[in-house]
mmCIF file with all atom_site columns, C-alpha atoms in Angstrom:
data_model
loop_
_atom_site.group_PDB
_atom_site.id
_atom_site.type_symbol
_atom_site.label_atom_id
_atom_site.label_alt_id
_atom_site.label_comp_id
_atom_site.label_asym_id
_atom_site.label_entity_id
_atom_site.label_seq_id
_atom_site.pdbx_PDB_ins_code
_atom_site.Cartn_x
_atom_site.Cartn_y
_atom_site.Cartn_z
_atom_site.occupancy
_atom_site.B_iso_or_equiv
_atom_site.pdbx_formal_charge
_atom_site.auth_seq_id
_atom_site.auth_comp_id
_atom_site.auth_asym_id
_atom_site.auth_atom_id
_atom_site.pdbx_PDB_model_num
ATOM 1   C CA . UNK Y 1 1   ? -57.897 -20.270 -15.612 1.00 66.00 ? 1062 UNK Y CA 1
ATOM 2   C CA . UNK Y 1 2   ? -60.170 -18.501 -13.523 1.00 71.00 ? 1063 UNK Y CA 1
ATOM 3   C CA . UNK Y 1 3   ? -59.165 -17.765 -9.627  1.00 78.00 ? 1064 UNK Y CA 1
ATOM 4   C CA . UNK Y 1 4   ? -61.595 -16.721 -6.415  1.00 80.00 ? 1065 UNK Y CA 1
ATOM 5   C CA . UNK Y 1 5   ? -59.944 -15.061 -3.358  1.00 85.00 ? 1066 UNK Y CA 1
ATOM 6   C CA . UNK Y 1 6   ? -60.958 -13.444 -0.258  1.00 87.00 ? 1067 UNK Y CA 1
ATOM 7   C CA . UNK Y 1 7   ? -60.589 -10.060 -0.942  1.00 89.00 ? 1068 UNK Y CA 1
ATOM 8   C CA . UNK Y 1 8   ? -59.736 -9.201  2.300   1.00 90.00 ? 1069 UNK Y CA 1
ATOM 9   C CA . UNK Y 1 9   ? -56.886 -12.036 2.709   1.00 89.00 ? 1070 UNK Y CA 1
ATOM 10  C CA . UNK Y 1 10  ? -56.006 -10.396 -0.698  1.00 90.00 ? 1071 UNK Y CA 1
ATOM 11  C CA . UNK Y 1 11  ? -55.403 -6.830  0.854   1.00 91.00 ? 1072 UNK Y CA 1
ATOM 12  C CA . UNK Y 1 12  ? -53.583 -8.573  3.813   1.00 91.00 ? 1073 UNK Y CA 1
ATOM 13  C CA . UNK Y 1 13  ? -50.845 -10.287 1.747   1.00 90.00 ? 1074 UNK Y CA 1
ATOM 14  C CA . UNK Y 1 14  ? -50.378 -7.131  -0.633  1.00 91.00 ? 1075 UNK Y CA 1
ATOM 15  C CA . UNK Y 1 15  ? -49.602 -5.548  2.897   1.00 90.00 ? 1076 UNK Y CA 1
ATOM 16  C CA . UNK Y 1 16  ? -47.593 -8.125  4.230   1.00 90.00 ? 1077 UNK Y CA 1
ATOM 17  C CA . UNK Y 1 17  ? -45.517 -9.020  1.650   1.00 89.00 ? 1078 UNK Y CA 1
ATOM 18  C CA . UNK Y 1 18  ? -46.294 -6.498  -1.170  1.00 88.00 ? 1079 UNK Y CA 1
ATOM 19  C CA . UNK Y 1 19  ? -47.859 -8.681  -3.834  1.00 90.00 ? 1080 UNK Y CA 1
ATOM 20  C CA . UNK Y 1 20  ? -51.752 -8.901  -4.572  1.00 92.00 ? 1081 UNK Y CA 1
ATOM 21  C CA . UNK Y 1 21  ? -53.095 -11.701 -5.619  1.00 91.00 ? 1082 UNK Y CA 1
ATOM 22  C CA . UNK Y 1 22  ? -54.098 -10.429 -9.232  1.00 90.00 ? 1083 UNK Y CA 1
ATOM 23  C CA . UNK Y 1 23  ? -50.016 -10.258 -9.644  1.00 91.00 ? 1084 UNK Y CA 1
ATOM 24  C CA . UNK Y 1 24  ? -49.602 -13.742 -7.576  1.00 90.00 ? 1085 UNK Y CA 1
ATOM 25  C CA . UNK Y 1 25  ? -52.161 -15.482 -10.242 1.00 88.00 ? 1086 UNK Y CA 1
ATOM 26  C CA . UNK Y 1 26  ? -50.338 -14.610 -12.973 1.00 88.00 ? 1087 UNK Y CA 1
ATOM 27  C CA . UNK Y 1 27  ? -47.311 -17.465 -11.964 1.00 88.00 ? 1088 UNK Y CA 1
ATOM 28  C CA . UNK Y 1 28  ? -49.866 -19.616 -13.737 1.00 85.00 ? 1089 UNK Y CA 1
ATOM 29  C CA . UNK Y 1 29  ? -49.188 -18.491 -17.134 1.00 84.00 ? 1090 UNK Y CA 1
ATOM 30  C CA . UNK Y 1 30  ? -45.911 -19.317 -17.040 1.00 85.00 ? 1091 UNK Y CA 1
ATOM 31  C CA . UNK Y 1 31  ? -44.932 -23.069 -18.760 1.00 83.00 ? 1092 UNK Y CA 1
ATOM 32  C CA . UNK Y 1 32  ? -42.091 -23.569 -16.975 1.00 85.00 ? 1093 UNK Y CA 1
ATOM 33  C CA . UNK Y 1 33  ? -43.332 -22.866 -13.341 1.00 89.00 ? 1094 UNK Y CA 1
ATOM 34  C CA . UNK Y 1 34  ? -41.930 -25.305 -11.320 1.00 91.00 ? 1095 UNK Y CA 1
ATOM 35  C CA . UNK Y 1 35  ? -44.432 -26.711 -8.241  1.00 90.00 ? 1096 UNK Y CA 1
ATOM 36  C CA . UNK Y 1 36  ? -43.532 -28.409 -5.474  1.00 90.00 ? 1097 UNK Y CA 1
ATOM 37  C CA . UNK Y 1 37  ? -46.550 -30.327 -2.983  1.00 89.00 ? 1098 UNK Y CA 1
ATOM 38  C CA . UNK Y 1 38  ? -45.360 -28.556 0.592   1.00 87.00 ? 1099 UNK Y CA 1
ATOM 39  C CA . UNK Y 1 39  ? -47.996 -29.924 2.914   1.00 85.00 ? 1100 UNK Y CA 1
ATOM 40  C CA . UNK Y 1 40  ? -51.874 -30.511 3.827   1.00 87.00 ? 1101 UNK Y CA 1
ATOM 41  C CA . UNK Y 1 41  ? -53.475 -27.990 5.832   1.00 85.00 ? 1102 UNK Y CA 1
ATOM 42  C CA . UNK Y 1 42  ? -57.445 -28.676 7.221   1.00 85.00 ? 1103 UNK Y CA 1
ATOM 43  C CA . UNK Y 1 43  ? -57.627 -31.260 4.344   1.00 85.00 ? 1104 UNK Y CA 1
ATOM 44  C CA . UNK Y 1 44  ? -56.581 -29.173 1.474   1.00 85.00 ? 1105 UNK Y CA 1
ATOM 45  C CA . UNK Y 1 45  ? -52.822 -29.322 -0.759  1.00 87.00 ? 1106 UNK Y CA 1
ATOM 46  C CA . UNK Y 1 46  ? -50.846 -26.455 -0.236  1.00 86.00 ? 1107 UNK Y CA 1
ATOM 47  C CA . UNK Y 1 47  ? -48.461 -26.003 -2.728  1.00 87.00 ? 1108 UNK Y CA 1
ATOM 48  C CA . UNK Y 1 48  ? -45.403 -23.446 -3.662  1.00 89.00 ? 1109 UNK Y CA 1
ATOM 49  C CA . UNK Y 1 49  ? -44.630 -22.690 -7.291  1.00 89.00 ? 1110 UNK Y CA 1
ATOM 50  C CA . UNK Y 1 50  ? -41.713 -20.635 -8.467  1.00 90.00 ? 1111 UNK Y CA 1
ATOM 51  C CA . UNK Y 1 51  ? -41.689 -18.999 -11.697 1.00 89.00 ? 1112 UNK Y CA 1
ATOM 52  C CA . UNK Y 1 52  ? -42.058 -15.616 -13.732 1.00 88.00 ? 1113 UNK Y CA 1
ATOM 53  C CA . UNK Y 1 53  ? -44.993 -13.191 -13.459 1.00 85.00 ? 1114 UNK Y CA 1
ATOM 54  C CA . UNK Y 1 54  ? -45.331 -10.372 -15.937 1.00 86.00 ? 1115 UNK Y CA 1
ATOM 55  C CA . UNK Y 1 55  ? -42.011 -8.967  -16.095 1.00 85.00 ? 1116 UNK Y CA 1
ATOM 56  C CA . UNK Y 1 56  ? -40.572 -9.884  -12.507 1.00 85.00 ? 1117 UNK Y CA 1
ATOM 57  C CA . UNK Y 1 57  ? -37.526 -12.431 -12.734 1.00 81.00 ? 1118 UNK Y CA 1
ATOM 58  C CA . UNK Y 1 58  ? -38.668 -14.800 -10.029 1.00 86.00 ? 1119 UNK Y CA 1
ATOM 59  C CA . UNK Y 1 59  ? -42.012 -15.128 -7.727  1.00 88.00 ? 1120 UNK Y CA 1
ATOM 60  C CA . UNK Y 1 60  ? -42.562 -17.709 -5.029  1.00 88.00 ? 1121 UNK Y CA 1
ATOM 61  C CA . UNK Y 1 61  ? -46.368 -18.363 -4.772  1.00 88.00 ? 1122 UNK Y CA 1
ATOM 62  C CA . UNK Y 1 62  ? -47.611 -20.280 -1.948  1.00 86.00 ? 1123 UNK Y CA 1
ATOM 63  C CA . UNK Y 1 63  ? -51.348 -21.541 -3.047  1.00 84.00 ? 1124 UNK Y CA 1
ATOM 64  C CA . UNK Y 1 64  ? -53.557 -23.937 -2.446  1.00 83.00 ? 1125 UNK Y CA 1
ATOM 65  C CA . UNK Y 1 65  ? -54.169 -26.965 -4.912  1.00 72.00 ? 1126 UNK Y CA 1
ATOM 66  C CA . UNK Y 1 66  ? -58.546 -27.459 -5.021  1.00 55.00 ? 1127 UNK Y CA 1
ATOM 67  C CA . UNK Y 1 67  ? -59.720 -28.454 -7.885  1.00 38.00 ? 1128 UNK Y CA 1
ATOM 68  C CA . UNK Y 1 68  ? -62.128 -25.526 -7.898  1.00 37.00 ? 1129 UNK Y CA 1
ATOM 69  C CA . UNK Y 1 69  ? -59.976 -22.508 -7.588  1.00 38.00 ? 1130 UNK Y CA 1
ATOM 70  C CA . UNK Y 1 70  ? -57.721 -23.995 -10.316 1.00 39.00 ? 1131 UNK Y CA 1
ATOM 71  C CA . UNK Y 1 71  ? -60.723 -24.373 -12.693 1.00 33.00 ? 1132 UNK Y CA 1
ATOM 72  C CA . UNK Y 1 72  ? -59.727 -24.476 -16.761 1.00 31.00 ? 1133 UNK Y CA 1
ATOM 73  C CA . UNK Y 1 73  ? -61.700 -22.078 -18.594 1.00 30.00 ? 1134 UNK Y CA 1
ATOM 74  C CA . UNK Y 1 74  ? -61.602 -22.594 -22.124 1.00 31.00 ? 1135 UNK Y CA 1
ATOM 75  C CA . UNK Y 1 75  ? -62.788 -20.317 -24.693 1.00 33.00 ? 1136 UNK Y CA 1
ATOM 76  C CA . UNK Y 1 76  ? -61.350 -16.886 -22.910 1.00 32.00 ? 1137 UNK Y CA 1
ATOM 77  C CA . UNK Y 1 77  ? -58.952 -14.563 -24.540 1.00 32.00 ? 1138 UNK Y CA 1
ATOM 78  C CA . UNK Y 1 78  ? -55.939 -13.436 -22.482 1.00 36.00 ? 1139 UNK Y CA 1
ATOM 79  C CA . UNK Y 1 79  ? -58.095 -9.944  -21.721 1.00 33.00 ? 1140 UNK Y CA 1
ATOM 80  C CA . UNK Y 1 80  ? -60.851 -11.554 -20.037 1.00 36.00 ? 1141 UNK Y CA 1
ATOM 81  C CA . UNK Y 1 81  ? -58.739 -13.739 -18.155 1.00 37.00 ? 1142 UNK Y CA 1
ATOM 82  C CA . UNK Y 1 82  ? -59.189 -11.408 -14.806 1.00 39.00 ? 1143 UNK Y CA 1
ATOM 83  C CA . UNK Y 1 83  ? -59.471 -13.113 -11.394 1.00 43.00 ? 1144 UNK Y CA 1
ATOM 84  C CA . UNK Y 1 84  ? -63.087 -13.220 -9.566  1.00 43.00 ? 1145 UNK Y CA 1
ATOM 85  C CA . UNK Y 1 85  ? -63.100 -11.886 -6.259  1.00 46.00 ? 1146 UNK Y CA 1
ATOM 86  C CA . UNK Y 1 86  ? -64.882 -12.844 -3.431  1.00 44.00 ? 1147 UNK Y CA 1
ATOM 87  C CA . UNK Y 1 87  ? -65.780 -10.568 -0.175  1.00 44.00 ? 1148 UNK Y CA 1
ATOM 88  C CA . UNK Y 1 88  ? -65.785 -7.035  -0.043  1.00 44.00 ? 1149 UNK Y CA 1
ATOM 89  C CA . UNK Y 1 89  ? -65.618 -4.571  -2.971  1.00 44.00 ? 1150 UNK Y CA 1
ATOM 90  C CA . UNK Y 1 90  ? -61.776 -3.333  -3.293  1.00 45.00 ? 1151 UNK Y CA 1
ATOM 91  C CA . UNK Y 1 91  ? -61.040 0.025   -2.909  1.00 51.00 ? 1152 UNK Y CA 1
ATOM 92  C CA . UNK Y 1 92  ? -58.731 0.829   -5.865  1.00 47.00 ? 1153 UNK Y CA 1
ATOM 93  C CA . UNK Y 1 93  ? -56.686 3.072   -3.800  1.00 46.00 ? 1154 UNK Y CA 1
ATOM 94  C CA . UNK Y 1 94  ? -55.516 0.088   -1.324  1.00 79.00 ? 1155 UNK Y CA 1
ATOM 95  C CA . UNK Y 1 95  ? -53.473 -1.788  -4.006  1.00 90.00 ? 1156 UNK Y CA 1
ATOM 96  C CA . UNK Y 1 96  ? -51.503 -0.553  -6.131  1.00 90.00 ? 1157 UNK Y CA 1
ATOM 97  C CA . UNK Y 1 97  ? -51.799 -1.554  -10.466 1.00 90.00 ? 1158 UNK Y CA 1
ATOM 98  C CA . UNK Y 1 98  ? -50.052 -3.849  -11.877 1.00 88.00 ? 1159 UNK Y CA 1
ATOM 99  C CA . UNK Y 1 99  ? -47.141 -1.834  -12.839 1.00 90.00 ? 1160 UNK Y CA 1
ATOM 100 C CA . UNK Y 1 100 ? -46.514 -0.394  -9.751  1.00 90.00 ? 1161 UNK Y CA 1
ATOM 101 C CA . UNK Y 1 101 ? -46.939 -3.213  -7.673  1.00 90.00 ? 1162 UNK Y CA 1
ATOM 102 C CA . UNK Y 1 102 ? -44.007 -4.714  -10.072 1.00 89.00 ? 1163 UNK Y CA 1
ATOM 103 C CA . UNK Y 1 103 ? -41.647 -1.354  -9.669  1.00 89.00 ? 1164 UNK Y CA 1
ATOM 104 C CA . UNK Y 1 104 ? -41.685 -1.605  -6.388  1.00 88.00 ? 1165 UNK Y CA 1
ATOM 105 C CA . UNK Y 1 105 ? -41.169 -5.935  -5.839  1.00 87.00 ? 1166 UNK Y CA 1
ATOM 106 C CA . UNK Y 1 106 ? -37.960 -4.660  -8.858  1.00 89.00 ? 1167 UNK Y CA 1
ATOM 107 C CA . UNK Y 1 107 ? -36.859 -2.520  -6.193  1.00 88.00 ? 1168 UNK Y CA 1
ATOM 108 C CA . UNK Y 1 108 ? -36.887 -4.991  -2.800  1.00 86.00 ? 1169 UNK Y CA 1
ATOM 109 C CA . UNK Y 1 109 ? -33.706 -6.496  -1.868  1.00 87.00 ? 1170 UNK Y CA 1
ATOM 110 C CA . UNK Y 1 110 ? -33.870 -10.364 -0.817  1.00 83.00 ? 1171 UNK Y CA 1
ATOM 111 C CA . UNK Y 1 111 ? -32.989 -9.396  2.472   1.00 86.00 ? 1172 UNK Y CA 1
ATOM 112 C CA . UNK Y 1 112 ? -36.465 -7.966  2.826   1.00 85.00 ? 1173 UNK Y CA 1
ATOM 113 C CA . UNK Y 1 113 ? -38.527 -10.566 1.477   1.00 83.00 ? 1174 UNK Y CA 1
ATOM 114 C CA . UNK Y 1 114 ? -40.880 -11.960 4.422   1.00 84.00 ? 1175 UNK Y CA 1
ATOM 115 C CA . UNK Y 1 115 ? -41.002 -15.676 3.867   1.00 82.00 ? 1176 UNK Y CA 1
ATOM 116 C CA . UNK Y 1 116 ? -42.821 -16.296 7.241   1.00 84.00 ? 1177 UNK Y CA 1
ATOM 117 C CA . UNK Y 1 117 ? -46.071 -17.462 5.311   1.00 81.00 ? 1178 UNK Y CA 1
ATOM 118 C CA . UNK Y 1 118 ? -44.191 -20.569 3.985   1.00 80.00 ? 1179 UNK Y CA 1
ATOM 119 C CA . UNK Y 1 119 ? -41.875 -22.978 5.317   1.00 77.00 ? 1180 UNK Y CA 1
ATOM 120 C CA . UNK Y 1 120 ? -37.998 -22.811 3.302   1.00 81.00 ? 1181 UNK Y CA 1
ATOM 121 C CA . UNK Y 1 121 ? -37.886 -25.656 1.428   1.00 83.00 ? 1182 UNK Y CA 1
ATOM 122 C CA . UNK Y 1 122 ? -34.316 -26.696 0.075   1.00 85.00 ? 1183 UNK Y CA 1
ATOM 123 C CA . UNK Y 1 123 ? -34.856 -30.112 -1.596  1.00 89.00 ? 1184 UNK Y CA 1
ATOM 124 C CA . UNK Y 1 124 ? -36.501 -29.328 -4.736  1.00 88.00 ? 1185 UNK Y CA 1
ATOM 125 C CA . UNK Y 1 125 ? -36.136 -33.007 -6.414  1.00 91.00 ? 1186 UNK Y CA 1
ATOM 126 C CA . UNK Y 1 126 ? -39.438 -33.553 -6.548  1.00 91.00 ? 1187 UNK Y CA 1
ATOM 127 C CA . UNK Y 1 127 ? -40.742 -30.618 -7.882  1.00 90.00 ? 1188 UNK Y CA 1
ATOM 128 C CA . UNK Y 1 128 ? -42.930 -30.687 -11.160 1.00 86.00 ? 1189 UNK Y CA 1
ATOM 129 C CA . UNK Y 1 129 ? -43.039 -28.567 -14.176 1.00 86.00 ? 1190 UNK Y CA 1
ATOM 130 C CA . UNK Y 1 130 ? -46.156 -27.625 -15.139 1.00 78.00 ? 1191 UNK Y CA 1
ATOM 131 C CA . UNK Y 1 131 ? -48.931 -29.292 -12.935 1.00 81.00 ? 1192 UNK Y CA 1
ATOM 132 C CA . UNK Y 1 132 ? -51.325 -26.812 -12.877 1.00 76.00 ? 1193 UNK Y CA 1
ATOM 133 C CA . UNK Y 1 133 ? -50.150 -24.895 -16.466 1.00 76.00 ? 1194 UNK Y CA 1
ATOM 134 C CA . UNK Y 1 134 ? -53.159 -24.693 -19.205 1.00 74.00 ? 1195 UNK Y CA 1
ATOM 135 C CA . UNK Y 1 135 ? -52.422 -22.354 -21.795 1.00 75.00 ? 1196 UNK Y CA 1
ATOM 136 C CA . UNK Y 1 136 ? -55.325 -20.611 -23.596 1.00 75.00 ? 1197 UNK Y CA 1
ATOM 137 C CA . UNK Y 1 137 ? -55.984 -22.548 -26.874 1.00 82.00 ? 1198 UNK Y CA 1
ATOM 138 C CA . UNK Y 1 138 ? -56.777 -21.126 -30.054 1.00 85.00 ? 1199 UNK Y CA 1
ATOM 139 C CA . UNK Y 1 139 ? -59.072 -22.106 -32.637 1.00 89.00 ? 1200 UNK Y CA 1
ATOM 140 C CA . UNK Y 1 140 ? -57.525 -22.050 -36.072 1.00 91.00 ? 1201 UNK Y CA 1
ATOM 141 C CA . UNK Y 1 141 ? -58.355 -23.284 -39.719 1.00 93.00 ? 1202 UNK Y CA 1
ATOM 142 C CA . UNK Y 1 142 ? -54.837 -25.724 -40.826 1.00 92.00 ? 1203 UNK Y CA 1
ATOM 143 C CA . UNK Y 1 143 ? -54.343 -27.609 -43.746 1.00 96.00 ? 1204 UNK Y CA 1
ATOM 144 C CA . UNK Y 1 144 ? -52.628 -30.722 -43.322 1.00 96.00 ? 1205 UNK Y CA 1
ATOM 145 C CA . UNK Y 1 145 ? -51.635 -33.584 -45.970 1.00 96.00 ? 1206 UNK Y CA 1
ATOM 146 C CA . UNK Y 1 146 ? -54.438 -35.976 -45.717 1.00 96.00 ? 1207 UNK Y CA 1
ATOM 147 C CA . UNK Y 1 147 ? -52.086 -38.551 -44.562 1.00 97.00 ? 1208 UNK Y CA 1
ATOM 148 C CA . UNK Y 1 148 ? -50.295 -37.037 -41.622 1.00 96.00 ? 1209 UNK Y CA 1
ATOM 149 C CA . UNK Y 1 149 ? -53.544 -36.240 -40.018 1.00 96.00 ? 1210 UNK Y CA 1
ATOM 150 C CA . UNK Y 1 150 ? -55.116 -39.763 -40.701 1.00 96.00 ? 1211 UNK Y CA 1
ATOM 151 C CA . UNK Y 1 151 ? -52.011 -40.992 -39.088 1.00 97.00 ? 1212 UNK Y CA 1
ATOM 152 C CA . UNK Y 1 152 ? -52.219 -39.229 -36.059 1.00 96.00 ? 1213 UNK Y CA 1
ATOM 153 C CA . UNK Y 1 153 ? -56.535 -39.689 -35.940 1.00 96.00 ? 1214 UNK Y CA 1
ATOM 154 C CA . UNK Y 1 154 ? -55.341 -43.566 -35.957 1.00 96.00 ? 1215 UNK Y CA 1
ATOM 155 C CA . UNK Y 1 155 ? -52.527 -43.392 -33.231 1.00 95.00 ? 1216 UNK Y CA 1
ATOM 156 C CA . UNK Y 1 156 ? -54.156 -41.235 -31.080 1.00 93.00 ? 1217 UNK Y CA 1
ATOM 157 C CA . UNK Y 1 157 ? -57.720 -40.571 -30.275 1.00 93.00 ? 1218 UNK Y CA 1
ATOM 158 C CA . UNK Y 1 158 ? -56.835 -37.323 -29.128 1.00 93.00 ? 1219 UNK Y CA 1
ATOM 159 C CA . UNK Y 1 159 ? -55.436 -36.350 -32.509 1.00 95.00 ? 1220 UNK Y CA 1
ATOM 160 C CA . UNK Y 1 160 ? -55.769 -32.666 -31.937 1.00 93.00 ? 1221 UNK Y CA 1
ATOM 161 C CA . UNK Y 1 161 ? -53.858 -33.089 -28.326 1.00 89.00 ? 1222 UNK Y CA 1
ATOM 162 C CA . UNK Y 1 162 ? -50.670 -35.076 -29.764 1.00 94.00 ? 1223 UNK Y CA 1
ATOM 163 C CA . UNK Y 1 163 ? -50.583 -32.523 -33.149 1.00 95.00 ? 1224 UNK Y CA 1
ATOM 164 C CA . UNK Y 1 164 ? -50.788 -29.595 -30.489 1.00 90.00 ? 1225 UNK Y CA 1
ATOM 165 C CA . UNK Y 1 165 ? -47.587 -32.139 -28.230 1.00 88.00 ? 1226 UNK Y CA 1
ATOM 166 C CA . UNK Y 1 166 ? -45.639 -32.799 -31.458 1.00 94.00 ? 1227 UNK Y CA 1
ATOM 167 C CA . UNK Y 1 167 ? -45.888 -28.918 -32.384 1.00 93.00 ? 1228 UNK Y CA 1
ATOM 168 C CA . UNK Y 1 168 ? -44.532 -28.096 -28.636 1.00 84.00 ? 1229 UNK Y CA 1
ATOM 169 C CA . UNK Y 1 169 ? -41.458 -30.504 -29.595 1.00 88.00 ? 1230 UNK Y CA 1
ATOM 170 C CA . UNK Y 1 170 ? -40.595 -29.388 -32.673 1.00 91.00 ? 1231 UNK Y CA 1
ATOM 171 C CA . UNK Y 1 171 ? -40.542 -25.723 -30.909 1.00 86.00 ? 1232 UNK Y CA 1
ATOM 172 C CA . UNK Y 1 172 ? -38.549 -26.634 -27.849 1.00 78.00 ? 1233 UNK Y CA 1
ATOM 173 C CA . UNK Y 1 173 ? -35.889 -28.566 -29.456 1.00 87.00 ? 1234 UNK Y CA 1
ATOM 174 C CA . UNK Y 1 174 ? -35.668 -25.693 -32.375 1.00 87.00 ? 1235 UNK Y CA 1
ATOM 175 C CA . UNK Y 1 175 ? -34.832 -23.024 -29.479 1.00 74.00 ? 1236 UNK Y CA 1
#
């Protein structure tokens, strides 16, 4: 996926709550992100997804749910998966990299987590796993007996898709 900010609401959350944006985005590439709708705001979804990012346990992303910031992008490899920015050029010294930006969320206590951006929601039974989850696809050469893949081309016209599903299955109930 590709994402488009404002830089400068970008440099205003990395100073409010200590996590840029380029960190925040990265909730997406987590499969078992769990989202949950929150509310409508001038017309648009606004949404709040808990999950991992990089190597941080947890992250609570509030974000909004148009179609065109959450656009699929097929066809990029995990390095040129980097966000597009909109507004003024950054100046690298305001946020911190990656890594640091993650040493010091390890460090914060829960006490000082500033949740004042989104309202606490406690009822989580309709949350979803996975709404907005696309993981990058890879083009390989497979061999298959001729009759397992004419069996799924005649079940499914979407062969490739329900291979790809049963593969997923097989994994997650090997684990």
């Amino acid at each position: 996926m590709k994402f488009e900010w404002d830089e400068a609401k970008n440099r205003a959350n990395y100073a409010k709550h200590g996590v840029s944006f380029e960190v925040a985005c990265k909730i997406f590439d987590d499969p078992l992100v769990v989202y949950l709708f929150d509310r409508i705001v001038d017309g648009e979804e606004r949404w709040q997804a808990v999950g991992k990012a990089l190597t941080l346990p947890l992250l609570v992303v509030a974000h909004a749910g148009r179609a065109r910031m959450m656009r699929r992008s097929s066809g990029l490899s995990q390095r040129d998966r980097l966000p597009l920015t909109k507004g003024d050029a950054m100046n690298k010294n305001e946020i911190p990299s990656l890594d640091e930006q993650i040493a010091n969320m390890k460090q914060k206590e829960d006490k000082d987590i500033d949740f004042s951006d989104i309202p606490e929601i406690l009822d989580w039974t309709d949350a979803v796993r996975g709404k907005f989850y696309r993981p990058l696809k890879k083009h390989v050469t497979l061999r298959l007996d001729a009759d397992v893949l004419e069996w799924f081309k005649h079940k499914h016209p979407k062969y490739q898709t329900a291979i790809n599903s049963a593969l997923r299955q097989y994994i997650h109930s090997h684990q």
